[in-house]
PDB file of C-alpha atoms in Angstrom:
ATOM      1  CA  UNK N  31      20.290 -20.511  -0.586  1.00  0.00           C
ATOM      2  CA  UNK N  32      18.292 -17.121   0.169  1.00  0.00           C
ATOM      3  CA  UNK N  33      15.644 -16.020  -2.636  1.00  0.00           C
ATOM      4  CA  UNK N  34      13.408 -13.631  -2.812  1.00  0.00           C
ATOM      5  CA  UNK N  35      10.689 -13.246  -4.689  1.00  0.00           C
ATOM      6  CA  UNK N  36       9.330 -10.398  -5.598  1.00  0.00           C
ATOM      7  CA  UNK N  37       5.952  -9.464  -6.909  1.00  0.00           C
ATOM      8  CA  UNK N  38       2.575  -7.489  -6.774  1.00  0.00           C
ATOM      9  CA  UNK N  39       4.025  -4.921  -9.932  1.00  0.00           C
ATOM     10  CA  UNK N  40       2.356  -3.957 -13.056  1.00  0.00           C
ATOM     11  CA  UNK N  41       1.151  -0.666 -14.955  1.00  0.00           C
ATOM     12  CA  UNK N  42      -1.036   1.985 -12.936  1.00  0.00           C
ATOM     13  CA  UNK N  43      -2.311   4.928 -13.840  1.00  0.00           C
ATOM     14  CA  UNK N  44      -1.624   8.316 -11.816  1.00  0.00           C
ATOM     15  CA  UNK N  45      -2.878   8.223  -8.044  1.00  0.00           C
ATOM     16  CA  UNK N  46      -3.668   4.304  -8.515  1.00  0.00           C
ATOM     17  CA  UNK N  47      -2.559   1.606  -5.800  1.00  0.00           C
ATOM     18  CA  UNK N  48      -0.378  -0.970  -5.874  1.00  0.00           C
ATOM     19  CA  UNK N  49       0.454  -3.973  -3.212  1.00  0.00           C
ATOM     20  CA  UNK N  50       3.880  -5.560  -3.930  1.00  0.00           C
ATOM     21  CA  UNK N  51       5.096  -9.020  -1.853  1.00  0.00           C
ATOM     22  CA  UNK N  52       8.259 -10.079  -1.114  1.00  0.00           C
ATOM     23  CA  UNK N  53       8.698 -13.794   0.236  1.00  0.00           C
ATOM     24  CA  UNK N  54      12.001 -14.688   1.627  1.00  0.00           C
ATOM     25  CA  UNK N  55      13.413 -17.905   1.928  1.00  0.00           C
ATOM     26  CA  UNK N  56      15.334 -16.860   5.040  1.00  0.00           C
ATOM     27  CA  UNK N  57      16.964 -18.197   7.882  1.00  0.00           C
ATOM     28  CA  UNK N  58      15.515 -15.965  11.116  1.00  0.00           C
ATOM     29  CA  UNK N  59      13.766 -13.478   9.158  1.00  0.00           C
ATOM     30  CA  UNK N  60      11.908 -12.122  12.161  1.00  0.00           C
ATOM     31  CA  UNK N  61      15.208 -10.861  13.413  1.00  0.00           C
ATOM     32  CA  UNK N  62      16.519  -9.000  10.305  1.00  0.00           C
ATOM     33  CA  UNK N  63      15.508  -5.339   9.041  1.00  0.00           C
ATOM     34  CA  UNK N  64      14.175  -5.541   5.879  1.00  0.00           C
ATOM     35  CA  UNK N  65      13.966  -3.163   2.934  1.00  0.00           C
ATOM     36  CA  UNK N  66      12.158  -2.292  -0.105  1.00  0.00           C
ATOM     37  CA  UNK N  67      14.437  -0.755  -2.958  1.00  0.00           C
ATOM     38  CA  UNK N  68      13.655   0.165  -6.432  1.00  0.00           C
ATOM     39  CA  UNK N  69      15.757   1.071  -9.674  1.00  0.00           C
ATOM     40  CA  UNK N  70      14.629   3.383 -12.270  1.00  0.00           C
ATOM     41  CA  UNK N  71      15.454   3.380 -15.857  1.00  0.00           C
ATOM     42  CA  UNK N  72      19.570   4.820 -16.151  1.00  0.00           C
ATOM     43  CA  UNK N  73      18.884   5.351 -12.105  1.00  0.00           C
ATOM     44  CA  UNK N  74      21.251   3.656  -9.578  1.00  0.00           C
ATOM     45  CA  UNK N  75      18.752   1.540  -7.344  1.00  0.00           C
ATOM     46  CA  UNK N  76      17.416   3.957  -4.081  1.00  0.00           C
ATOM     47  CA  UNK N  77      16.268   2.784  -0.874  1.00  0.00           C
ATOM     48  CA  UNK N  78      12.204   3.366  -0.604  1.00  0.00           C
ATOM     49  CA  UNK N  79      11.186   2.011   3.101  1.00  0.00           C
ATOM     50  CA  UNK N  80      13.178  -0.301   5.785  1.00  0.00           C
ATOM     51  CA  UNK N  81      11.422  -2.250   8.462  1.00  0.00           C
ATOM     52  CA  UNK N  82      12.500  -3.772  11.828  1.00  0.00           C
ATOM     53  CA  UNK N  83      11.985  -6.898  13.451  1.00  0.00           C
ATOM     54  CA  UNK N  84      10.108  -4.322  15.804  1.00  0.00           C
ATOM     55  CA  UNK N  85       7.838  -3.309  13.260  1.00  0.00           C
ATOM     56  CA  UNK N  86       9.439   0.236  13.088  1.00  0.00           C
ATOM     57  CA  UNK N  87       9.162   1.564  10.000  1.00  0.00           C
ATOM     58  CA  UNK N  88      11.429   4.295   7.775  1.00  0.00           C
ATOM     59  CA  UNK N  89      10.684   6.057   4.574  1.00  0.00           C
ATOM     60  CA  UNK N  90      12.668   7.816   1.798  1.00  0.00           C
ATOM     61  CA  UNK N  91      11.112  11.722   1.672  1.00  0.00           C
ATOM     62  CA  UNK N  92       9.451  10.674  -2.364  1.00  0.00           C
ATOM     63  CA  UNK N  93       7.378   8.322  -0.796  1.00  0.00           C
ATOM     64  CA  UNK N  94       6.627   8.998   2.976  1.00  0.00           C
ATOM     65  CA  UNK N  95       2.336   9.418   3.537  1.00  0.00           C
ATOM     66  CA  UNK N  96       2.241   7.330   0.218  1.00  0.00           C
ATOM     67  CA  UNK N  97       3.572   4.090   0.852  1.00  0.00           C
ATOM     68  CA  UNK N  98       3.306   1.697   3.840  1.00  0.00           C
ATOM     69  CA  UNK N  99       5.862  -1.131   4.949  1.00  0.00           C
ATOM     70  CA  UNK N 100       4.787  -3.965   6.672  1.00  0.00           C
ATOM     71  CA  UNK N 101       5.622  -7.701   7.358  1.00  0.00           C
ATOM     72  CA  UNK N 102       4.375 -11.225   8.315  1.00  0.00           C
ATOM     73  CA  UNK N 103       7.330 -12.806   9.901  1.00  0.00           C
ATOM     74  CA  UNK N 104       5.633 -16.052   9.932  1.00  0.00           C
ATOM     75  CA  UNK N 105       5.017 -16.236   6.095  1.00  0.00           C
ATOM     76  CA  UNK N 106       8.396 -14.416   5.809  1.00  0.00           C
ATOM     77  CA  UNK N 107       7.243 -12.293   3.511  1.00  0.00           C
ATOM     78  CA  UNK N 108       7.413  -8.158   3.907  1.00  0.00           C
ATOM     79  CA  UNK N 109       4.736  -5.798   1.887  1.00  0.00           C
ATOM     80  CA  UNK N 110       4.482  -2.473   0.430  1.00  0.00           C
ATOM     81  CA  UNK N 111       1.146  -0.573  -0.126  1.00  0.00           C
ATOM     82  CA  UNK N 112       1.975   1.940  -2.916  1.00  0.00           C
ATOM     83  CA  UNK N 113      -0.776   4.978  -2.941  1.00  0.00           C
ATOM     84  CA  UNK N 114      -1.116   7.834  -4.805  1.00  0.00           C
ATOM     85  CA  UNK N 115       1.273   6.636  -7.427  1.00  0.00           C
ATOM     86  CA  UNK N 116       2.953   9.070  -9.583  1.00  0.00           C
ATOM     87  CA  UNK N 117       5.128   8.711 -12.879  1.00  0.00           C
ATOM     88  CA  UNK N 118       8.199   8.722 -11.215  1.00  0.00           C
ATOM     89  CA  UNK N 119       7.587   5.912  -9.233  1.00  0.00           C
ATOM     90  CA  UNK N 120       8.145   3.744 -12.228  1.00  0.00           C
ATOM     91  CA  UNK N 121      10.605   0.946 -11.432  1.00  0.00           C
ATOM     92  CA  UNK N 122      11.782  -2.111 -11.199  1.00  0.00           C
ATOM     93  CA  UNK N 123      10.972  -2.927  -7.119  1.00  0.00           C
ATOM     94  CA  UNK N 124      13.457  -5.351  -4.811  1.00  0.00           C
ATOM     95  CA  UNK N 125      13.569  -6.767  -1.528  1.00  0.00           C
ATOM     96  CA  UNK N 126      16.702  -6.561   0.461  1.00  0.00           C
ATOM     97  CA  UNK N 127      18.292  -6.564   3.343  1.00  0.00           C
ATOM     98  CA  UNK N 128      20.111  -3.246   4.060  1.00  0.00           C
ATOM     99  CA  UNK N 129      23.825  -2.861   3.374  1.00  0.00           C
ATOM    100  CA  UNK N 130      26.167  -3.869   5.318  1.00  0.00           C
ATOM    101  CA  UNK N 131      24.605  -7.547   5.085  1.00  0.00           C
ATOM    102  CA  UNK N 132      22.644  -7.353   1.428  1.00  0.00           C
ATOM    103  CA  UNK N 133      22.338 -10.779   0.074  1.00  0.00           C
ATOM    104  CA  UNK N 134      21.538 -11.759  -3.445  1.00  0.00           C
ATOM    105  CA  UNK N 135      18.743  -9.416  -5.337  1.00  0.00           C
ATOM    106  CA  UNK N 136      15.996 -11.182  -6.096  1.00  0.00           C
ATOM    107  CA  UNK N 137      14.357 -10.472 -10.229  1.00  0.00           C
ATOM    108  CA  UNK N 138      12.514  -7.474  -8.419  1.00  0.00           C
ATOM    109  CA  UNK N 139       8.916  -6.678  -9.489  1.00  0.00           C
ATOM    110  CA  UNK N 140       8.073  -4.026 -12.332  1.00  0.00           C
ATOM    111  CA  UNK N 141       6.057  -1.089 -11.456  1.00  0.00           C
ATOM    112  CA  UNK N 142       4.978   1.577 -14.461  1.00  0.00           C
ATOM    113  CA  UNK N 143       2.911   4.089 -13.966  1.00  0.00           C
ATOM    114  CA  UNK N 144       1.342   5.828 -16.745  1.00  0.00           C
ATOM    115  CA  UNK N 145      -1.732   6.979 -18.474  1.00  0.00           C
TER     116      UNK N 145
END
């Protein structure tokens, strides 16, 4: 059964950092492109940054020169650094694959940032 787990969140005030994990109990992670999504209070859930087994990386425009991607294929786990965090990057963060092949979502991770 495929699981992730996310976590990392918690409350942050205004231009503080953040590292979230994702470990995925996945058969040939390596090979899949992997994304980090988050879902906002009365918000449909966005995609923030995807990932290839290449190590190519792609950001929505609210985040790009803020937040980094990354993965460890052997711990089968995929990061993102948060920086320069604002208010409205308050939500609840998940690990995914991208649609057309999306599996399960995982409990996410809660991110709230705030003064």
């Amino acid at each position: 059964q495929v699981q992730f787990v996310e976590s990392g969140g918690g409350l942050v005030q205004p231009g503080g950092s953040l590292r979230l994990s994702c470990a995925a109990s996945l058969s040939l992670f390596r090979l899949y492109v992997m994304g980090w999504y988050r879902q906002a209070p009365g918000k449909q859930r966005e995609l923030v940054a995807t990932i290839t087994r290449d190590d190519s990386a792609n950001y929505a425009d609210s985040v790009k020169g803020r937040f980094a991607i990354s993965r460890d294929n052997a711990k089968q786990t995929v990061y993102l650094q948060m920086n320069s965090l604002q208010p409205e990057d308050t939500a609840v963060y998940y690990c995914n694959r991208p649609p057309p092949t999306s599996l399960p979502w995982g409990q996410g991770t809660q991110v709230t940032v705030s003064s």
